[in-house]
Amino acid sequence: MLIETFADLICPWCYIGKNRLARALDSRPGLRPDIRWQPFQLNPDMPPGGMARSDYLALKFGGPERARQIHRMVEDTAERDGLPLALDRIRRTPNSFDAHRAIRIAGRQGQSNAMADALFTAYFVQGLDISDHEILAATAAALGLDGAEVKRLLATDAESATVQSADALARQMGLQAVPCYIFNRRYALSGAQEPASFLPLLDLGVDDAEHLSVVGG
């Protein structure tokens, strides 16, 4: 079964949703899915160097109080799921474009999903700036990849076109929010759904089809 994951690395619901999909898959050990990361930038106009977290939250949520309410909701959900989360460590909201490129580069060695997991941890647990090429290279090296080569490639336009085209495709498909999981290019489940919500789609084992039906919201 092909599962395409449209997500952004700075999205806490994507972090939670990826964990919930993994838990759902754990309950179906006989399934051998082909999981493919598909980039989506929530903030495509973010400056390359990102911006101060406080400024970003004020712009996105209209003020610190609303931001605190959203944070509490995310933190409560992560705690219930047993997922580590340290939003207070994040000082800057990065532009995620190069992090998506790093996942594509890691994918050349079959490590795209491992890289996505590692970058979620770097950002949401360690509070690291995942637009920093040094951090991206070190994250790749921790997975056993050639960190120096990853850094060299990030200094070029490697995978830029593929990330841009995948993001554009998502918007052409009508995606405006993530996460969104597409199964065999036929069915989609949107949002950070509970693990049980994935099971009917995992059990279908449907073949590829031309049309897309959207489930959830």
Backbone as ProteinMPNN parsed JSONL, in Angstrom:
{"seq_chain_A": "MLIETFADLICPWCYIGKNRLARALDSRPGLRPDIRWQPFQLNPDMPPGGMARSDYLALKFGGPERARQIHRMVEDTAERDGLPLALDRIRRTPNSFDAHRAIRIAGRQGQSNAMADALFTAYFVQGLDISDHEILAATAAALGLDGAEVKRLLATDAESATVQSADALARQMGLQAVPCYIFNRRYALSGAQEPASFLPLLDLGVDDAEHLSVVGG", "coords_chain_A": {"N_chain_A": [[0.84, -1.198, 0.0], [0.559, 2.17, -0.884], [1.317, 5.056, 0.871], [1.03, 8.389, 1.014], [2.348, 11.094, 2.637], [1.444, 14.221, 3.31], [2.813, 17.013, 4.697], [4.11, 19.453, 7.056], [7.166, 20.32, 8.602], [7.187, 22.088, 10.713], [4.754, 21.968, 11.82], [2.832, 21.183, 14.534], [0.658, 19.428, 14.653], [1.147, 17.783, 12.526], [3.385, 16.435, 13.426], [2.235, 15.074, 15.609], [0.304, 13.639, 14.18], [1.885, 11.998, 12.496], [3.023, 10.283, 14.332], [0.702, 9.026, 15.218], [-0.164, 7.672, 12.926], [1.957, 5.861, 12.725], [1.49, 4.354, 15.032], [-0.946, 3.199, 14.334], [-0.111, 1.625, 12.19], [1.508, -0.145, 13.555], [-0.343, -1.83, 14.634], [-1.053, -3.341, 12.543], [0.789, -5.499, 11.638], [1.282, -7.137, 9.461], [1.153, -5.597, 7.223], [2.969, -3.961, 4.695], [3.739, -1.053, 4.089], [4.437, 1.459, 1.604], [5.703, 4.296, 2.444], [5.654, 7.631, 1.698], [7.119, 10.742, 1.989], [5.694, 13.886, 1.5], [6.253, 17.184, 0.734], [4.907, 20.153, 2.222], [4.506, 23.514, 2.61], [3.526, 25.43, 5.226], [4.003, 28.081, 5.576], [4.887, 29.535, 3.06], [5.92, 32.009, 2.375], [7.656, 32.695, 4.32], [10.513, 34.396, 5.603], [13.875, 33.519, 4.557], [15.584, 33.207, 6.774], [13.791, 32.7, 8.76], [11.718, 33.693, 11.59], [11.42, 35.418, 14.757], [9.984, 33.444, 17.3], [7.986, 34.493, 18.977], [7.073, 36.695, 17.51], [6.065, 35.411, 15.263], [3.965, 33.861, 16.338], [2.302, 35.871, 17.252], [1.524, 37.052, 14.853], [0.269, 34.894, 13.583], [-1.733, 33.949, 15.33], [-2.866, 36.176, 16.424], [-2.207, 37.189, 18.885], [-0.653, 36.788, 22.16], [-2.225, 35.416, 24.09], [-4.162, 33.88, 22.709], [-2.342, 32.272, 21.352], [-1.221, 30.882, 23.503], [-3.436, 29.38, 24.269], [-3.756, 27.678, 22.06], [-1.304, 26.357, 22.205], [-1.591, 24.996, 24.643], [-3.582, 23.173, 23.974], [-2.275, 21.624, 22.022], [-0.132, 20.639, 23.568], [-1.486, 19.171, 25.543], [-2.644, 17.189, 23.965], [-0.354, 15.892, 22.909], [0.748, 14.975, 25.293], [-1.194, 13.131, 26.147], [-0.816, 11.273, 24.165], [1.637, 10.326, 24.799], [3.845, 11.543, 23.69], [6.872, 13.215, 23.316], [7.282, 16.719, 23.788], [8.303, 20.032, 23.555], [7.523, 22.93, 23.419], [8.251, 25.343, 24.516], [10.942, 25.56, 24.168], [11.428, 26.41, 21.633], [12.722, 29.017, 19.83], [12.829, 30.357, 17.431], [10.8, 30.461, 14.524], [11.282, 28.559, 11.777], [12.006, 28.857, 8.221], [10.874, 26.214, 6.389], [11.758, 25.086, 4.048], [14.383, 24.156, 3.292], [14.667, 22.077, 5.078], [12.762, 20.282, 4.136], [14.021, 19.746, 1.716], [16.271, 18.43, 2.72], [15.111, 16.091, 3.642], [14.392, 14.917, 1.221], [16.937, 14.555, 0.135], [17.997, 12.739, 1.995], [16.29, 10.708, 1.366], [17.388, 9.591, -0.891], [18.99, 7.655, 0.054], [17.2, 5.966, 1.092], [16.181, 6.933, 3.503], [14.213, 8.79, 4.097], [11.85, 8.893, 5.726], [12.927, 8.366, 8.237], [14.535, 10.596, 8.482], [12.612, 12.622, 8.507], [11.315, 12.015, 10.938], [13.464, 12.459, 12.683], [13.911, 15.188, 12.311], [11.506, 16.287, 13.186], [11.786, 15.684, 15.904], [14.105, 17.165, 16.46], [13.136, 19.752, 16.186], [10.657, 19.969, 17.715], [11.234, 18.825, 20.162], [13.89, 19.385, 20.896], [14.073, 22.01, 20.176], [15.527, 23.091, 18.058], [16.858, 24.987, 15.286], [15.692, 24.161, 12.359], [16.213, 25.094, 9.872], [18.81, 25.605, 9.612], [21.776, 24.755, 8.059], [23.907, 23.398, 9.219], [22.718, 22.085, 11.373], [20.888, 20.493, 9.99], [22.68, 18.867, 8.571], [24.016, 17.609, 10.691], [21.905, 16.205, 11.813], [21.346, 14.418, 9.766], [23.777, 13.014, 9.769], [23.608, 11.726, 12.228], [21.887, 9.739, 11.607], [23.428, 8.043, 10.236], [24.101, 8.862, 7.729], [26.065, 10.667, 5.265], [27.071, 13.441, 6.582], [28.577, 15.664, 5.76], [28.304, 15.559, 2.998], [25.572, 15.938, 2.738], [25.378, 18.56, 3.696], [26.882, 19.826, 1.714], [25.255, 19.42, -0.538], [22.98, 20.824, 0.224], [23.891, 23.372, -0.007], [23.704, 23.813, -2.647], [21.236, 23.825, -5.318], [19.996, 21.43, -4.967], [17.337, 19.173, -5.096], [15.52, 21.216, -4.898], [13.686, 21.842, -6.953], [12.05, 19.561, -6.94], [10.868, 19.671, -4.419], [9.467, 22.087, -4.623], [7.689, 21.468, -6.725], [6.214, 19.364, -5.637], [4.969, 20.611, -3.474], [3.455, 22.485, -4.887], [1.783, 20.737, -6.285], [0.267, 19.683, -4.201], [-1.254, 21.907, -3.477], [-2.66, 22.311, -5.821], [-4.249, 20.095, -5.705], [-5.996, 20.908, -3.867], [-5.346, 20.982, -1.193], [-5.165, 22.698, 1.804], [-4.437, 22.652, 4.346], [-2.497, 20.75, 6.663], [-1.764, 17.777, 8.623], [-2.135, 15.508, 5.825], [-3.086, 12.412, 4.588], [-2.661, 10.239, 1.976], [-3.933, 7.416, 0.492], [-2.885, 4.951, -1.621], [-3.307, 6.713, -3.669], [-5.982, 7.182, -3.853], [-7.787, 7.353, -1.635], [-8.119, 9.743, 1.013], [-7.083, 10.865, 4.219], [-7.564, 13.415, 6.384], [-6.043, 15.677, 8.706], [-4.928, 15.38, 12.185], [-5.712, 12.61, 12.963], [-7.126, 10.136, 15.225], [-5.412, 7.005, 15.964], [-7.14, 4.827, 15.409], [-8.716, 5.776, 13.363], [-7.27, 5.469, 11.069], [-7.35, 2.787, 10.523], [-9.542, 1.54, 8.99], [-8.867, 2.359, 6.384], [-6.307, 1.329, 6.089], [-6.958, -1.323, 6.136], [-8.312, -1.698, 3.796], [-6.603, -2.045, 1.591], [-6.564, -1.127, -1.015], [-6.271, -0.91, -4.623], [-4.301, 1.223, -6.777], [-5.977, 4.104, -7.974], [-7.725, 6.437, -10.106], [-9.222, 8.469, -9.012], [-9.846, 10.591, -6.179], [-11.048, 10.29, -2.958], [-12.083, 12.118, -0.181], [-11.7, 11.7, 3.235], [-12.676, 12.538, 6.472], [-11.592, 15.551, 8.229]], "CA_chain_A": [[0.0, 0.0, 0.0], [1.253, 3.446, -0.952], [0.791, 6.096, 1.75], [1.739, 9.654, 0.815], [2.146, 11.968, 3.78], [1.636, 15.651, 3.057], [2.995, 17.589, 6.02], [5.176, 20.437, 7.241], [7.955, 19.969, 9.771], [6.948, 23.017, 11.817], [3.355, 21.796, 12.197], [2.75, 20.212, 15.628], [-0.338, 18.393, 14.366], [1.81, 16.829, 11.637], [4.216, 15.639, 14.336], [1.326, 14.182, 16.32], [-0.327, 12.744, 13.213], [2.836, 10.998, 12.039], [3.106, 9.294, 15.407], [-0.541, 8.243, 15.268], [-0.117, 6.736, 11.805], [2.894, 4.798, 13.095], [0.81, 3.476, 15.99], [-1.931, 2.422, 13.581], [0.621, 0.616, 11.421], [1.986, -1.166, 14.499], [-1.428, -2.785, 14.867], [-1.212, -4.119, 11.305], [2.173, -5.9, 11.354], [1.397, -7.819, 8.174], [1.139, -4.614, 6.147], [4.28, -3.405, 4.365], [3.402, 0.125, 3.292], [5.439, 2.341, 1.007], [5.346, 5.611, 2.977], [6.412, 8.662, 1.002], [6.957, 12.094, 2.516], [5.402, 14.901, 0.496], [6.386, 18.467, 1.416], [3.901, 21.21, 2.152], [4.932, 24.626, 3.449], [2.45, 26.239, 5.793], [4.39, 29.491, 5.46], [5.802, 29.61, 1.919], [6.509, 33.343, 2.282], [8.523, 32.937, 5.468], [11.883, 34.779, 5.234], [14.807, 32.382, 4.626], [16.113, 33.053, 8.124], [12.713, 32.53, 9.718], [11.423, 34.871, 12.415], [11.294, 35.144, 16.185], [8.778, 32.662, 17.579], [6.958, 35.368, 19.551], [6.507, 37.486, 16.416], [5.295, 34.502, 14.413], [2.724, 33.49, 17.019], [1.439, 37.057, 17.281], [0.96, 37.211, 13.518], [-0.573, 33.759, 13.206], [-2.877, 33.743, 16.217], [-3.442, 37.452, 16.818], [-1.811, 37.63, 20.215], [-0.072, 35.73, 22.997], [-3.214, 34.623, 24.817], [-4.676, 32.862, 21.789], [-1.244, 31.342, 21.108], [-1.119, 30.008, 24.679], [-4.555, 28.434, 24.219], [-3.422, 26.665, 21.054], [-0.198, 25.572, 22.75], [-2.109, 24.078, 25.666], [-4.29, 22.1, 23.283], [-1.267, 20.759, 21.418], [0.62, 19.972, 24.636], [-2.365, 18.173, 26.165], [-2.781, 16.068, 23.023], [0.913, 15.176, 22.884], [0.907, 14.27, 26.574], [-2.073, 11.958, 26.117], [-0.236, 10.305, 23.235], [2.955, 9.927, 25.26], [4.788, 12.066, 22.708], [7.626, 14.335, 23.884], [7.031, 18.005, 23.143], [8.833, 21.131, 24.37], [7.302, 24.128, 22.622], [8.904, 26.486, 25.142], [12.339, 25.615, 23.733], [11.516, 26.966, 20.28], [12.956, 30.458, 19.854], [12.58, 30.896, 16.095], [10.043, 29.65, 13.575], [12.136, 28.577, 10.587], [11.527, 28.506, 6.891], [11.074, 24.764, 6.374], [12.05, 24.608, 2.694], [15.607, 23.358, 3.239], [14.427, 20.839, 5.828], [12.112, 19.382, 3.179], [15.078, 19.312, 0.794], [17.108, 17.457, 3.423], [14.39, 14.815, 3.641], [14.544, 14.365, -0.129], [18.327, 14.106, -0.004], [18.089, 11.509, 2.78], [15.523, 9.694, 0.654], [18.246, 8.934, -1.879], [19.537, 6.5, 0.758], [16.085, 5.259, 1.723], [16.057, 7.394, 4.883], [13.365, 9.987, 4.157], [10.972, 8.874, 6.887], [13.776, 8.492, 9.418], [14.963, 11.993, 8.543], [11.45, 13.404, 8.943], [11.157, 11.777, 12.372], [14.571, 13.108, 13.39], [13.735, 16.639, 12.258], [10.424, 16.608, 14.108], [12.371, 15.663, 17.243], [15.02, 18.298, 16.576], [12.374, 20.995, 16.311], [9.637, 20.0, 18.757], [11.751, 18.35, 21.447], [15.132, 20.076, 21.21], [13.934, 23.435, 19.877], [16.592, 23.49, 17.141], [16.496, 25.696, 14.056], [15.852, 23.163, 11.297], [16.597, 25.698, 8.596], [20.261, 25.73, 9.698], [22.392, 23.649, 7.334], [24.732, 22.632, 10.151], [21.812, 21.208, 12.113], [20.377, 19.493, 9.051], [23.762, 17.928, 8.293], [24.249, 16.816, 11.895], [20.766, 15.292, 11.941], [21.58, 13.356, 8.784], [24.912, 12.211, 10.217], [23.146, 10.884, 13.332], [21.188, 8.6, 10.997], [24.412, 7.251, 9.51], [24.337, 9.431, 6.41], [27.249, 11.499, 5.141], [26.645, 14.784, 6.917], [29.292, 16.639, 4.939], [27.704, 15.537, 1.669], [24.257, 16.576, 2.865], [25.629, 19.994, 3.79], [27.326, 20.29, 0.397], [24.094, 19.436, -1.426], [22.083, 21.896, 0.649], [24.457, 24.636, -0.481], [23.319, 23.915, -4.052], [19.778, 23.809, -5.451], [19.585, 20.026, -4.978], [15.973, 18.832, -4.684], [14.64, 22.394, -4.805], [12.593, 21.736, -7.923], [11.113, 18.508, -6.542], [10.097, 20.169, -3.282], [8.541, 23.102, -5.132], [6.637, 20.841, -7.532], [5.346, 18.585, -4.75], [4.161, 21.577, -2.739], [2.487, 23.035, -5.837], [0.8, 19.693, -6.563], [-0.646, 19.606, -3.059], [-2.185, 23.034, -3.538], [-3.535, 22.046, -6.961], [-5.203, 19.087, -5.249], [-6.936, 21.554, -2.959], [-4.917, 20.934, 0.195], [-4.907, 23.995, 2.412], [-3.941, 22.383, 5.69], [-1.871, 19.445, 6.83], [-1.366, 16.68, 7.739], [-3.089, 14.797, 4.984], [-2.517, 11.118, 4.208], [-3.357, 9.723, 0.8], [-3.721, 5.98, 0.398], [-2.951, 4.427, -2.99], [-3.766, 7.797, -4.548], [-7.426, 7.066, -4.014], [-8.475, 7.854, -0.457], [-7.313, 10.622, 1.855], [-7.51, 11.133, 5.583], [-6.967, 14.703, 6.716], [-5.987, 16.022, 10.108], [-4.216, 14.482, 13.101], [-6.759, 11.704, 13.414], [-6.75, 9.073, 16.156], [-4.92, 5.82, 15.25], [-8.238, 3.98, 14.945], [-9.288, 6.329, 12.137], [-6.5, 4.988, 9.936], [-7.457, 1.342, 10.331], [-10.364, 1.121, 7.851], [-8.147, 2.582, 5.136], [-5.218, 0.358, 6.027], [-7.534, -2.64, 5.883], [-8.854, -1.791, 2.439], [-5.62, -2.591, 0.658], [-7.084, -0.842, -2.349], [-5.321, -0.675, -5.701], [-4.25, 2.603, -7.25], [-7.116, 4.519, -8.804], [-7.551, 7.78, -10.613], [-9.992, 9.482, -8.292], [-9.517, 10.778, -4.789], [-12.15, 10.562, -2.06], [-11.53, 12.686, 1.035], [-12.346, 11.257, 4.44], [-12.218, 13.306, 7.619], [-11.528, 16.973, 8.03]], "C_chain_A": [[0.873, 1.244, 0.0], [0.55, 4.445, -0.038], [1.648, 7.335, 1.55], [1.339, 10.61, 1.936], [2.465, 13.402, 3.402], [1.691, 16.352, 4.41], [4.074, 18.656, 5.99], [5.856, 20.15, 8.57], [7.764, 20.926, 10.942], [5.502, 22.926, 12.319], [3.247, 20.769, 13.323], [1.721, 19.117, 15.385], [0.213, 17.369, 13.38], [2.7, 15.885, 12.437], [3.357, 14.624, 15.08], [0.718, 13.165, 15.361], [0.606, 11.666, 12.71], [3.002, 9.899, 13.079], [1.848, 8.417, 15.449], [-0.634, 7.264, 14.097], [0.809, 5.573, 12.132], [2.255, 3.828, 14.079], [-0.238, 2.616, 15.295], [-1.247, 1.302, 12.797], [1.161, -0.492, 12.321], [0.925, -2.219, 14.758], [-1.744, -3.619, 13.639], [0.17, -4.594, 10.852], [2.352, -6.599, 10.016], [1.455, -6.874, 6.988], [2.54, -4.051, 5.945], [4.087, -2.175, 3.476], [4.635, 0.815, 2.718], [5.037, 3.754, 1.411], [6.246, 6.657, 2.349], [6.072, 10.036, 1.564], [6.726, 13.063, 1.368], [5.4, 16.273, 1.17], [5.215, 19.413, 1.184], [4.371, 22.306, 3.105], [3.72, 25.427, 3.931], [2.719, 27.726, 5.61], [5.355, 29.664, 4.293], [6.476, 30.966, 1.769], [7.387, 33.687, 3.485], [9.914, 33.363, 4.998], [12.841, 33.594, 5.374], [15.363, 32.139, 6.024], [15.056, 32.838, 9.18], [12.407, 33.827, 10.459], [11.31, 34.449, 13.867], [9.955, 34.457, 16.452], [7.648, 33.555, 18.1], [6.284, 36.204, 18.472], [5.615, 36.621, 15.532], [3.945, 34.171, 15.057], [1.76, 34.666, 17.082], [0.766, 37.268, 15.936], [-0.049, 36.119, 13.198], [-1.855, 33.676, 14.03], [-3.469, 35.038, 16.76], [-3.099, 37.911, 18.217], [-1.348, 36.482, 21.074], [-1.102, 34.863, 23.708], [-3.799, 33.519, 23.94], [-3.596, 31.83, 21.483], [-1.094, 30.372, 22.28], [-2.244, 28.98, 24.695], [-4.262, 27.308, 23.232], [-2.311, 25.764, 21.567], [-0.698, 24.558, 23.776], [-2.829, 22.903, 25.027], [-3.313, 21.094, 22.678], [-0.536, 19.965, 22.491], [-0.21, 18.898, 25.311], [-2.506, 16.951, 25.269], [-1.509, 15.239, 22.992], [1.118, 14.378, 24.171], [0.041, 13.022, 26.62], [-1.495, 10.857, 25.228], [1.124, 9.79, 23.695], [4.072, 10.403, 24.348], [5.543, 13.244, 23.309], [7.412, 15.612, 23.09], [7.517, 19.108, 24.08], [8.736, 22.424, 23.57], [8.03, 25.343, 23.199], [10.37, 26.61, 24.741], [12.502, 26.288, 22.367], [11.639, 28.488, 20.365], [12.674, 31.12, 18.503], [11.716, 29.918, 15.31], [10.793, 29.705, 12.25], [11.339, 28.509, 9.293], [11.862, 27.033, 6.714], [11.523, 24.212, 5.021], [13.295, 23.714, 2.659], [15.486, 22.073, 4.046], [13.713, 19.816, 4.945], [13.118, 18.872, 2.154], [15.952, 18.245, 1.446], [16.438, 16.086, 3.488], [14.508, 14.142, 2.282], [15.957, 13.822, -0.345], [18.531, 12.806, 0.777], [17.356, 10.364, 2.096], [16.32, 8.977, -0.424], [18.887, 7.684, -1.288], [18.439, 5.731, 1.496], [15.802, 5.705, 3.147], [15.129, 8.608, 5.017], [12.483, 10.005, 5.396], [11.751, 8.988, 8.183], [14.23, 9.936, 9.586], [13.808, 12.874, 9.004], [11.231, 13.241, 10.445], [12.225, 12.528, 13.165], [14.42, 14.627, 13.405], [12.56, 17.097, 13.116], [10.955, 16.665, 15.542], [13.285, 16.854, 17.462], [14.259, 19.588, 16.846], [11.487, 21.01, 17.551], [10.119, 19.515, 20.123], [12.988, 19.142, 21.863], [15.076, 21.58, 20.933], [14.983, 23.965, 18.918], [16.032, 24.184, 15.9], [16.741, 24.758, 12.875], [15.969, 23.784, 9.909], [18.124, 25.826, 8.514], [20.923, 24.521, 9.04], [23.283, 22.794, 8.221], [23.869, 21.635, 10.923], [21.244, 20.13, 11.21], [21.438, 18.437, 8.754], [24.03, 17.031, 9.499], [23.127, 15.807, 12.118], [20.916, 14.128, 10.981], [22.702, 12.438, 9.233], [24.507, 11.266, 11.35], [22.382, 9.663, 12.839], [22.137, 7.694, 10.23], [24.671, 7.729, 8.104], [25.603, 10.285, 6.426], [26.839, 12.952, 5.364], [27.3, 15.852, 6.066], [28.699, 16.711, 3.537], [26.322, 16.187, 1.688], [24.418, 18.093, 2.927], [26.046, 20.566, 2.439], [26.142, 20.409, -0.547], [23.13, 20.556, -1.062], [22.588, 23.262, 0.204], [24.207, 24.85, -1.97], [21.794, 23.988, -4.124], [19.234, 22.383, -5.497], [18.196, 19.856, -4.372], [15.047, 20.04, -4.557], [13.434, 22.263, -5.73], [11.578, 20.689, -7.501], [10.266, 18.945, -5.354], [9.063, 21.19, -3.748], [7.391, 22.464, -5.899], [5.681, 20.033, -6.659], [4.429, 19.502, -3.945], [3.078, 22.166, -3.649], [1.396, 22.023, -6.151], [-0.214, 19.593, -5.436], [-1.682, 20.716, -3.121], [-3.152, 22.883, -4.714], [-4.603, 21.018, -6.605], [-6.218, 19.663, -4.28], [-6.545, 21.5, -1.499], [-4.6, 22.338, 0.682], [-4.36, 23.857, 3.819], [-3.378, 20.967, 5.727], [-1.9, 19.094, 8.323], [-2.516, 16.15, 6.907], [-2.398, 13.541, 4.477], [-3.34, 10.543, 3.062], [-2.945, 8.271, 0.587], [-3.95, 5.516, -1.032], [-3.528, 5.439, -3.975], [-5.264, 7.734, -4.826], [-8.193, 7.683, -2.846], [-7.542, 8.746, 0.341], [-7.945, 10.775, 3.224], [-6.8, 12.408, 6.009], [-7.043, 14.969, 8.21], [-5.24, 14.995, 10.935], [-5.226, 13.543, 13.749], [-6.222, 10.693, 14.433], [-6.28, 7.844, 15.374], [-6.04, 4.949, 14.679], [-8.831, 4.474, 13.638], [-8.541, 5.847, 10.895], [-6.838, 3.539, 9.571], [-8.362, 0.923, 9.175], [-9.661, 1.298, 6.51], [-6.981, 1.624, 4.997], [-5.748, -1.023, 5.669], [-8.079, -2.799, 4.469], [-7.871, -2.459, 1.49], [-6.021, -2.318, -0.779], [-5.964, -0.655, -3.352], [-5.342, 0.799, -6.073], [-5.457, 2.896, -8.128], [-6.931, 5.99, -9.179], [-8.19, 8.844, -9.749], [-9.663, 9.473, -6.818], [-10.779, 11.096, -3.995], [-11.56, 11.037, -0.732], [-12.374, 12.251, 2.228], [-11.825, 12.1, 5.594], [-12.181, 14.793, 7.314], [-10.722, 17.623, 9.115]], "O_chain_A": [[1.811, 1.357, 0.789], [-0.657, 4.658, -0.151], [2.837, 7.341, 1.871], [0.16, 10.892, 2.151], [3.626, 13.753, 3.197], [0.733, 16.297, 5.181], [4.847, 18.758, 5.037], [5.202, 19.782, 9.545], [8.148, 20.598, 12.065], [5.084, 23.727, 13.154], [3.539, 19.594, 13.102], [1.89, 17.994, 15.86], [-0.204, 16.211, 13.393], [2.76, 14.688, 12.159], [3.715, 13.449, 15.17], [0.625, 11.979, 15.678], [0.18, 10.528, 12.512], [3.108, 8.722, 12.736], [1.93, 7.212, 15.688], [-1.129, 6.149, 14.261], [0.48, 4.421, 11.846], [2.452, 2.618, 13.977], [-0.402, 1.442, 15.625], [-1.741, 0.176, 12.747], [1.26, -1.645, 11.9], [1.245, -3.366, 15.067], [-2.601, -4.502, 13.684], [0.672, -4.156, 9.817], [3.464, -6.649, 9.49], [1.768, -7.291, 5.873], [3.219, -3.704, 6.911], [4.253, -2.249, 2.259], [5.727, 0.752, 3.284], [4.144, 4.347, 0.807], [7.47, 6.575, 2.459], [4.911, 10.441, 1.612], [7.467, 13.064, 0.384], [4.615, 16.499, 2.092], [4.625, 19.461, 0.105], [4.607, 22.042, 4.284], [2.993, 26.021, 3.136], [1.793, 28.53, 5.504], [6.538, 29.917, 4.518], [7.504, 31.067, 1.101], [7.808, 34.833, 3.647], [10.453, 32.75, 4.077], [12.629, 32.742, 6.237], [15.587, 30.993, 6.414], [15.368, 32.795, 10.37], [12.783, 34.913, 10.02], [11.128, 33.27, 14.172], [8.926, 34.843, 15.898], [6.492, 33.391, 17.71], [5.07, 36.403, 18.505], [4.543, 37.05, 15.106], [2.91, 34.199, 14.391], [0.546, 34.486, 16.98], [-0.413, 37.618, 15.871], [-1.098, 36.386, 12.612], [-2.926, 33.373, 13.504], [-4.467, 35.006, 17.481], [-3.635, 38.912, 18.692], [-1.617, 35.323, 20.76], [-0.861, 33.672, 23.906], [-3.919, 32.371, 24.368], [-3.893, 30.641, 21.366], [-0.866, 29.18, 22.076], [-2.031, 27.833, 25.09], [-4.489, 26.135, 23.528], [-2.362, 24.547, 21.388], [-0.276, 23.402, 23.773], [-2.701, 21.768, 25.484], [-3.491, 19.882, 22.8], [-0.339, 18.759, 22.348], [0.304, 17.823, 25.622], [-2.489, 15.816, 25.745], [-1.572, 14.011, 23.042], [1.601, 13.247, 24.14], [0.487, 11.97, 27.08], [-1.662, 9.668, 25.5], [1.702, 8.913, 23.054], [5.115, 9.758, 24.238], [4.912, 14.193, 23.774], [7.366, 15.586, 21.86], [7.18, 19.114, 25.263], [9.746, 22.949, 23.1], [8.384, 26.264, 22.463], [10.979, 27.659, 24.952], [13.607, 26.687, 21.999], [10.763, 29.16, 20.909], [12.324, 32.299, 18.443], [11.878, 28.703, 15.417], [10.928, 30.776, 11.659], [10.161, 28.153, 9.281], [13.018, 26.642, 6.873], [11.656, 22.998, 4.864], [13.266, 22.636, 2.064], [16.14, 21.081, 3.725], [14.02, 18.625, 4.997], [13.076, 17.705, 1.766], [16.331, 17.269, 0.799], [17.103, 15.054, 3.401], [14.702, 12.929, 2.203], [16.141, 12.758, -0.936], [19.165, 11.876, 0.278], [17.74, 9.201, 2.222], [15.963, 7.869, -0.826], [19.28, 6.771, -2.014], [18.716, 4.948, 2.405], [15.239, 4.939, 3.929], [15.26, 9.375, 5.971], [12.378, 11.039, 6.056], [11.296, 9.633, 9.127], [14.301, 10.442, 10.706], [14.01, 13.782, 9.811], [10.988, 14.223, 11.147], [11.933, 13.153, 14.185], [14.76, 15.278, 14.392], [12.608, 18.174, 13.71], [10.621, 17.575, 16.301], [13.252, 17.483, 18.52], [14.695, 20.417, 17.645], [11.548, 21.945, 18.349], [9.467, 19.774, 21.134], [13.129, 19.525, 23.025], [15.931, 22.332, 21.4], [15.305, 25.153, 18.949], [14.877, 23.982, 15.525], [17.882, 24.587, 12.444], [15.842, 23.094, 8.897], [18.662, 26.126, 7.448], [20.655, 23.383, 9.427], [23.403, 21.589, 7.998], [24.253, 20.479, 11.1], [21.129, 18.974, 11.619], [21.13, 17.247, 8.692], [24.246, 15.829, 9.344], [23.373, 14.685, 12.562], [20.644, 12.982, 11.339], [22.599, 11.219, 9.097], [25.0, 10.14, 11.428], [22.245, 8.674, 13.558], [21.715, 6.698, 9.643], [25.39, 7.071, 7.352], [26.141, 10.584, 7.492], [26.328, 13.611, 4.459], [26.66, 16.834, 5.69], [28.602, 17.79, 2.954], [25.952, 16.901, 0.756], [23.671, 18.825, 2.277], [25.617, 21.657, 2.061], [26.032, 21.391, -1.281], [22.529, 21.171, -1.944], [21.805, 24.2, 0.055], [24.463, 25.933, -2.498], [21.133, 24.19, -3.105], [18.138, 22.152, -6.006], [17.921, 20.337, -3.272], [13.896, 19.888, -4.146], [12.303, 22.541, -5.334], [10.376, 20.888, -7.676], [9.079, 18.627, -5.286], [7.912, 21.155, -3.312], [6.241, 22.874, -5.742], [4.476, 20.016, -6.909], [3.25, 19.202, -3.758], [1.93, 22.327, -3.235], [0.225, 22.383, -6.271], [-1.411, 19.438, -5.68], [-2.86, 20.486, -2.846], [-4.315, 23.273, -4.623], [-5.717, 21.057, -7.127], [-7.184, 18.995, -3.911], [-7.318, 21.924, -0.639], [-3.851, 23.073, 0.04], [-3.879, 24.824, 4.41], [-3.744, 20.111, 4.923], [-2.039, 19.97, 9.177], [-3.691, 16.318, 7.235], [-1.266, 13.594, 3.996], [-4.556, 10.384, 3.169], [-1.759, 7.949, 0.513], [-5.04, 5.659, -1.586], [-4.15, 5.076, -4.974], [-5.745, 8.166, -5.874], [-9.137, 8.445, -3.05], [-6.328, 8.54, 0.352], [-9.166, 10.808, 3.371], [-5.571, 12.472, 5.995], [-7.978, 14.544, 8.888], [-4.951, 13.892, 10.472], [-5.548, 13.67, 14.93], [-5.021, 10.432, 14.492], [-6.701, 7.652, 14.233], [-5.902, 4.397, 13.588], [-9.392, 3.686, 12.878], [-9.103, 5.816, 9.8], [-6.632, 3.121, 8.432], [-7.99, 0.018, 8.428], [-9.835, 0.484, 5.603], [-6.695, 1.153, 3.896], [-5.078, -1.798, 4.987], [-8.282, -3.92, 4.003], [-8.242, -3.319, 0.691], [-5.846, -3.164, -1.656], [-4.846, -0.287, -2.99], [-6.273, 1.529, -5.733], [-5.898, 2.058, -8.914], [-6.078, 6.684, -8.624], [-7.752, 9.995, -9.748], [-9.245, 8.45, -6.274], [-11.496, 12.047, -4.308], [-10.631, 10.417, -0.215], [-13.595, 12.41, 2.236], [-10.621, 12.348, 5.672], [-12.672, 15.241, 6.278], [-10.556, 18.843, 9.113]]}, "name": "protein", "num_of_chains": 1, "seq": "MLIETFADLICPWCYIGKNRLARALDSRPGLRPDIRWQPFQLNPDMPPGGMARSDYLALKFGGPERARQIHRMVEDTAERDGLPLALDRIRRTPNSFDAHRAIRIAGRQGQSNAMADALFTAYFVQGLDISDHEILAATAAALGLDGAEVKRLLATDAESATVQSADALARQMGLQAVPCYIFNRRYALSGAQEPASFLPLLDLGVDDAEHLSVVGG"}
